[in-house]
Each structure stands twice: as structure tokens, then as C-alpha cells.
Short mmCIF file of C-alpha atoms and ligand atoms in Angstrom, two decimals:
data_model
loop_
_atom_site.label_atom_id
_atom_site.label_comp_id
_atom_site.label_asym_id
_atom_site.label_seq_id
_atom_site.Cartn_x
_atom_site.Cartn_y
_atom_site.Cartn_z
CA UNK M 14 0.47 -14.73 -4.94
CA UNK M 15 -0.27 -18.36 -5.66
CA UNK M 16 1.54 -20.94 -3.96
CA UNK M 17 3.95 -21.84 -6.11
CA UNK M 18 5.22 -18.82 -6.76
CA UNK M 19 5.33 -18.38 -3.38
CA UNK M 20 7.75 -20.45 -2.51
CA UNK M 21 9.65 -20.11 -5.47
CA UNK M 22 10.65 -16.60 -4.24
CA UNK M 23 10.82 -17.99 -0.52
CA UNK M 24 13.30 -20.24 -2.07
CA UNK M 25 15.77 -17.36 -2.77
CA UNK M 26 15.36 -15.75 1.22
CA UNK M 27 18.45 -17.05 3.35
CA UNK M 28 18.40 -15.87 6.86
CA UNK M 29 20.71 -12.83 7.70
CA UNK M 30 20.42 -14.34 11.61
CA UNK M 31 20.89 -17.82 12.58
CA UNK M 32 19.27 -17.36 15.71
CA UNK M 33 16.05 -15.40 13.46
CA UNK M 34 15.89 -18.59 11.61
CA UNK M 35 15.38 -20.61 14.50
CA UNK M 36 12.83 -18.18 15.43
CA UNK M 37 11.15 -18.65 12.77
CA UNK M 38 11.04 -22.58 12.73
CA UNK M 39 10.03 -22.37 16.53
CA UNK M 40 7.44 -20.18 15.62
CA UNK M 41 5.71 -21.91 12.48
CA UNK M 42 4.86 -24.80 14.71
CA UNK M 43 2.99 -23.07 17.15
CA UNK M 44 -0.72 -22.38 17.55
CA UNK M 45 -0.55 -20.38 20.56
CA UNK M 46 1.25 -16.77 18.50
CA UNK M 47 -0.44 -14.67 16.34
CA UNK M 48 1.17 -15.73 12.47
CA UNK M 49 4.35 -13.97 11.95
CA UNK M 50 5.06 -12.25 8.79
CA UNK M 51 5.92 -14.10 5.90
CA UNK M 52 9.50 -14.42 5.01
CA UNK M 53 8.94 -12.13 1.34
CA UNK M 54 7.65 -9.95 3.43
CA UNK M 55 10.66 -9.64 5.94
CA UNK M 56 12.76 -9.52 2.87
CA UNK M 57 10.85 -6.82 1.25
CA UNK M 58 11.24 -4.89 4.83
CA UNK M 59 14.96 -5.53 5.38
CA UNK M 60 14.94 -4.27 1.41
CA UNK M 61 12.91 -1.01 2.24
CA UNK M 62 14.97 0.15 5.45
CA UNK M 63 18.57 -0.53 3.24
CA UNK M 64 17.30 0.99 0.25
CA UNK M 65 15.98 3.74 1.69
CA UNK M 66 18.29 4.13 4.10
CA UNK M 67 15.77 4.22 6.51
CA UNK M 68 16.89 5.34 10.58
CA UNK M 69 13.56 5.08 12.73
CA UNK M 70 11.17 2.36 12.58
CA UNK M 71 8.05 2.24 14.58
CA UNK M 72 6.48 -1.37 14.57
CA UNK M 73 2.75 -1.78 15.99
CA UNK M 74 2.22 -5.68 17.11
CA UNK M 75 5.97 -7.18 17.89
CA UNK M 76 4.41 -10.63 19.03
CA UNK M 77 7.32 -12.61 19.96
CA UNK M 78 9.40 -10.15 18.21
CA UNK M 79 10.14 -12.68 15.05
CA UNK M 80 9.87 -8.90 12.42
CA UNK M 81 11.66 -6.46 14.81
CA UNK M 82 14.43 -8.80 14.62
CA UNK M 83 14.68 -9.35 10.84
CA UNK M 84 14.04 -5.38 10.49
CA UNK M 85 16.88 -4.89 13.33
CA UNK M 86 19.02 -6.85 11.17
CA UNK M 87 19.04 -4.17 8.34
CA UNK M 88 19.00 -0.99 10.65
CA UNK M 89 22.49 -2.05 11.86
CA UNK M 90 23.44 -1.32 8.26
CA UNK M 91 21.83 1.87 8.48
CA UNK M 92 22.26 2.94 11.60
CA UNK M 93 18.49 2.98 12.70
CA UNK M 94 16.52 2.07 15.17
CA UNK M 95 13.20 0.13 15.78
CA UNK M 96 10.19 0.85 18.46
CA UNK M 97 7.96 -1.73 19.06
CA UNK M 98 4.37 -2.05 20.85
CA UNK M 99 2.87 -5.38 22.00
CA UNK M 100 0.35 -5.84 24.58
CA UNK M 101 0.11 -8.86 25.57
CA UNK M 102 0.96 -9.90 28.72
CA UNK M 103 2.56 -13.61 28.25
CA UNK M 104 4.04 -12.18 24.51
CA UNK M 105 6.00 -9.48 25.56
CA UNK M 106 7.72 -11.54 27.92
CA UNK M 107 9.03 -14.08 25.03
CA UNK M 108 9.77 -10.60 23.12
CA UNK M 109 12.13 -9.71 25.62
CA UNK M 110 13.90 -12.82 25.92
CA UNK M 111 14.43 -13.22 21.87
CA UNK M 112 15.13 -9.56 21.38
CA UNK M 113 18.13 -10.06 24.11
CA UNK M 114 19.33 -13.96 22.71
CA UNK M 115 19.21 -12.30 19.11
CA UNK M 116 21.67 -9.59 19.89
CA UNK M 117 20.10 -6.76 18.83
CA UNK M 118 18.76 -5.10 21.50
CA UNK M 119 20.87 -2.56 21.42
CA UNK M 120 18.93 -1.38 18.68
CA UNK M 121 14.84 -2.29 19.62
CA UNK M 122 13.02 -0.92 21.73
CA UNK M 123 10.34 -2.94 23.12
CA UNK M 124 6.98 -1.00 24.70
CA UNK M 125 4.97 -2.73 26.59
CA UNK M 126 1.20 -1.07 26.05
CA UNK M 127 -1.80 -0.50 23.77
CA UNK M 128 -1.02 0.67 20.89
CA UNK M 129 -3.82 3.04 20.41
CA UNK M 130 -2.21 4.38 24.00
CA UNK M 131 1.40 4.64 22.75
CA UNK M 132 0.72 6.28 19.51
CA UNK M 133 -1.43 8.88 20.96
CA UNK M 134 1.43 9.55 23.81
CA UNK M 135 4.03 9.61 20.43
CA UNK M 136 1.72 12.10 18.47
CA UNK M 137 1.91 14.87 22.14
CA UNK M 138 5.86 14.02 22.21
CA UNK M 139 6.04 14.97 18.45
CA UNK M 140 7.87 11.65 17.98
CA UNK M 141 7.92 11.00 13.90
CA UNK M 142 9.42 7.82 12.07
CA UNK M 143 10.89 6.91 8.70
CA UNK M 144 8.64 3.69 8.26
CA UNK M 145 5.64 2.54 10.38
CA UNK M 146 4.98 -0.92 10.23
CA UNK M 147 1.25 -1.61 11.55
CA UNK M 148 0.96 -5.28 12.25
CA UNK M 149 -1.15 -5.73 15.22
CA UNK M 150 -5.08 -6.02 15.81
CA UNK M 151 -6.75 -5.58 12.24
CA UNK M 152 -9.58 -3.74 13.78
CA UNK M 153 -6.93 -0.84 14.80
CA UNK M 154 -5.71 -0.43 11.16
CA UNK M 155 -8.61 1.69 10.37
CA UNK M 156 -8.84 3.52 13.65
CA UNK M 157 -4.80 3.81 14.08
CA UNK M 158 -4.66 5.59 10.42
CA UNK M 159 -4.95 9.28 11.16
CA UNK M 160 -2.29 8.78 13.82
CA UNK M 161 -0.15 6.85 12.08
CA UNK M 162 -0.30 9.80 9.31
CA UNK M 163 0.39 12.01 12.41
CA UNK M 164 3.48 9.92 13.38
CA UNK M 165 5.00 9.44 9.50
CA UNK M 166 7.49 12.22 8.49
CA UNK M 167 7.07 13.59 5.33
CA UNK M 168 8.28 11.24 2.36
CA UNK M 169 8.24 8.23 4.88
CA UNK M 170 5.99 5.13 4.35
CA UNK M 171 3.42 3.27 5.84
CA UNK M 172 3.55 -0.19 5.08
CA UNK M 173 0.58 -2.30 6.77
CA UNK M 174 0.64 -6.37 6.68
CA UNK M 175 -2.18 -8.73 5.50
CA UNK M 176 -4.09 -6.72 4.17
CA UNK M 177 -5.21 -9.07 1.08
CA UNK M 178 -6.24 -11.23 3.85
CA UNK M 179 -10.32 -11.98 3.05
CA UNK M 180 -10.68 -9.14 1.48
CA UNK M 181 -12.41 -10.64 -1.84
CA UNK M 182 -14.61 -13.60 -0.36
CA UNK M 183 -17.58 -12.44 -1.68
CA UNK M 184 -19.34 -11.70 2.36
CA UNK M 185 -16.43 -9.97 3.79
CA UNK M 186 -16.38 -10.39 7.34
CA UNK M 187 -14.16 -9.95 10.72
CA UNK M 188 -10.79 -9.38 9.27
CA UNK M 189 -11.27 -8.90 5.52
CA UNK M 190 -13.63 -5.90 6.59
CA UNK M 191 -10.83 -4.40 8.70
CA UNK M 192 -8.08 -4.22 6.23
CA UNK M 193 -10.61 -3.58 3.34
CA UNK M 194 -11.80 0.15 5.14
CA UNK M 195 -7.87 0.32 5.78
CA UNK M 196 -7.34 0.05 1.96
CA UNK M 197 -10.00 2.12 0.66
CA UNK M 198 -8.98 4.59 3.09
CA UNK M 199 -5.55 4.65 2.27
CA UNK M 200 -5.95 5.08 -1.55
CA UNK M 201 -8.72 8.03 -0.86
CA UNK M 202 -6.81 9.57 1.66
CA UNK M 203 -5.29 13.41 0.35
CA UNK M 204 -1.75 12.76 1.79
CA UNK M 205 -0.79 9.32 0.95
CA UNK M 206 0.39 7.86 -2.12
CA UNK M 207 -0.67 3.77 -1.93
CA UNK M 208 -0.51 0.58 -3.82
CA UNK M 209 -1.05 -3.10 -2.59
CA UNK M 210 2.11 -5.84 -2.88
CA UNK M 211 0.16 -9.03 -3.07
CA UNK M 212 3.71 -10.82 -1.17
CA UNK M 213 2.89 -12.69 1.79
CA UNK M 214 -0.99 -11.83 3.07
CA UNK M 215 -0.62 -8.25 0.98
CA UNK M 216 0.79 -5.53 2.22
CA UNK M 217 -0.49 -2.23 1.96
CA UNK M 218 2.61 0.64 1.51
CA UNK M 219 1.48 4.25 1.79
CA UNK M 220 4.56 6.97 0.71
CA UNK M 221 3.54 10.23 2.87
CA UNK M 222 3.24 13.56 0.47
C1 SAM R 327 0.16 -10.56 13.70
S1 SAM R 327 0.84 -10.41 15.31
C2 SAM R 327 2.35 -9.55 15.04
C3 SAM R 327 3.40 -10.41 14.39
C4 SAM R 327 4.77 -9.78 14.38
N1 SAM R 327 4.77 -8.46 13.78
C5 SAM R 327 5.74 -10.66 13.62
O1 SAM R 327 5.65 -10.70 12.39
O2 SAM R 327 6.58 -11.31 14.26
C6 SAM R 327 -0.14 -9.15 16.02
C7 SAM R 327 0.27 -8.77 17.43
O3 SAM R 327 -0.40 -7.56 17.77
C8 SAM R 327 -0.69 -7.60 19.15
N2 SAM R 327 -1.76 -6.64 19.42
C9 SAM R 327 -3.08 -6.75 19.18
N3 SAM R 327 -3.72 -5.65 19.58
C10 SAM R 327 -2.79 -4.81 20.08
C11 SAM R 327 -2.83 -3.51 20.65
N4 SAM R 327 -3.99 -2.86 20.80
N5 SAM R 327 -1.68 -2.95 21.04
C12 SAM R 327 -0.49 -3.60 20.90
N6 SAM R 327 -0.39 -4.84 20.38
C13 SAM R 327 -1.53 -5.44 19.98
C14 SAM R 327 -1.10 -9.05 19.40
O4 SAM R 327 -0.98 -9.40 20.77
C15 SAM R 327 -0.14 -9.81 18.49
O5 SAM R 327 0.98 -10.28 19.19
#
């Protein structure tokens, strides 16, 4: 989307939680997180889970936990749930902290781990989710797809962030090449139904058969 119609739509987007737009503020001026989702994008989310009614969310990549808040926000509407993986060390630590200040712990879950680890332990458990939101290392969208398939009931969705990111410079590299297999595998792929939203850095929804 180009700028300006960027933030005319971001224009629109009021905070459902104070403390998630302090968050948010906090978060923008720091170099030291991974980028947090855009705020169309947490919109479009918080949209999804009401609309759909959505109970069981699995997130992969919570960072400081900025999108399992504003996704936590609509599940107490719906009377859902979140799961979230994040491996980092000093991240999950800040996680914790906002997850417990924003009030809504009672409803994330926060997993410390890899999340090519957690998902494979989920797949044994025959643990499935509404909506899996993949957000963490690029280069595990890809490899993380046939699991995530696994882990997605039937008529649930796959939504994946960024992944218009570099994807039409004309030498992909790094990240671009990540999310580009992720795309092309998505569309090919016999049990998924896919498009692209280009809000945000893209996102990539995929509506299991
Ligand atoms: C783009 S950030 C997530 C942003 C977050 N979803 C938000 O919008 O607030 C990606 C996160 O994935 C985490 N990550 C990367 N590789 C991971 C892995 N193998 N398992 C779990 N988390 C991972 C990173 O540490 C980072 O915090």
C-alpha cells in the first residue's frame, strides 16, 4: 500500500487498550525489537478472530508481546485464547512483564522455546487452532508450513506477516526469498485456499480445505 494510503486507514485505528497503545509508542522508538506488526494489520487480526468468532490462536514470534495483546483484546469477546512462542532470551522476559501490566494474561499463554520445537511437540499432542499467526524468523515460514497445515483445523486460517516484504526487488535476497517460497508454496499447496493483503508488510492468509 503506498504511504498515504497508509496512514489514511491508520488514521481510522483507535486503540482498544490504553496500555497496548503505549506499547506501541514504546516500541516504535526502539532499535533493539524485531518491528511489530503494523497497526492495519492488528486491526485486520482483532477483525478476523471477532468475525469469525475465532477461540484458539496460536502465534509464532510474540517479541515483546505488542500482537498477542491486540489479538487478546478481541478473544475476550469471543471467548478464545492465544499461545504464543518466542525464543529469545532477553524478549520473553519483557513479554511476560507486558502480557501481566496489560491484563490479559488470563487469556495468553506465553512459551518460552523454538518454535520449530513447540510446533513439532503440538503436532504429537494433536493440539489444532482456529488461526495461526506465523510471525517469527522468515527463514521458518517455509520450513514451519507443513506443520502449521498439521496444526490448522479444518476451515481455519493461516495468516503469515510481511510477506510483501522484498519480494519484487528485482535480486531477491535474505528475507524477500523467504516469504517469496512461503507464497508460492502456499498458493500451490492442495489444501489451502490463499491470497495476499498488501496491509502493513503483506500478509499472506491461507483458509484450510
Ligand atoms: C517480527 S518479531 C514478532 C513481532 C510480534 N509478533 C509483534 O508484532 O509484536 C519476530 C520474533 O520472532 C522471534 N523468533 C525468531 N526465530 C524464532 C524461533 N525459531 N522460535 C521462536 N521465536 C523466534 C524473534 O526473537 C522475534 O522476537
Amino acid at each position: 500500500m503506498d504511504p498515504r494510503t497508509a496512514q489514511y486507514l491508520r488514521d481510522f485505528i483507535k486503540f482498544d487498550s490504553p496500555f497496548l497503545e503505549s506499547l506501541e509508542k514504546s516500541n516504535r522508538s526502539r532499535n533493539d525489537i524485531q518491528p511489530m506488526i503494523e497497526i492495519e494489520v492488528a486491526k485486520f487480526l482483532a477483525f478476523l478472530i471477532r468475525a469469525k468468532k475465532i477461540k484458539n490462536v496460536l502465534e509464532l514470534g510474540s517479541s515483546n508481546g505488542y500482537s498477542s495483546i491486540w489479538m487478546a483484546t478481541a478473544l475476550r469477546e469471543t471467548g478464545g485464547k492465544i499461545t504464543t512462542v518466542e525464543n529469545h532470551n532477553r524478549i520473553i522476559k519483557e513479554a511476560e512483564r507486558n502480557i501481566a501490566e496489560s491484563g490479559y494474561s488470563d487469556i495468553i499463554t506465553l512459551i518460552h522455546g523454538k518454535a520449530e520445537e513447540e510446533c513439532a511437540k503440538m503436532v504429537e499432542n494433536g493440539e489444532k487452532f482456529d488461526l495461526i499467526f506465523q510471525d517469527c524468523g522468515k527463514y521458518l515460514y517455509p520450513m514451519l508450513l507443513e506443520t502449521t497445515v498439521k496444526l490448522c483445523k479444518k476451515g481455519g486460517i493461516i495468516a503469515a506477516d510481511d510477506t510483501l516484504f522484498r519480494v519484487t526487488e528485482s535480486v531477491r535476497s535474505g528475507l524477500g526469498d523467504y516469504t517469496h517460497d512461503y507464497n508460492r508454496a502456499v498458493f500451490a499447496h492442495k489444501k489451502l485456499f490463499s491470497t495476499i493483503l498488501p496491509i502493513g508488510n503483506g500478509v499472506t492468509l491461507s483458509f484450510k480445505r
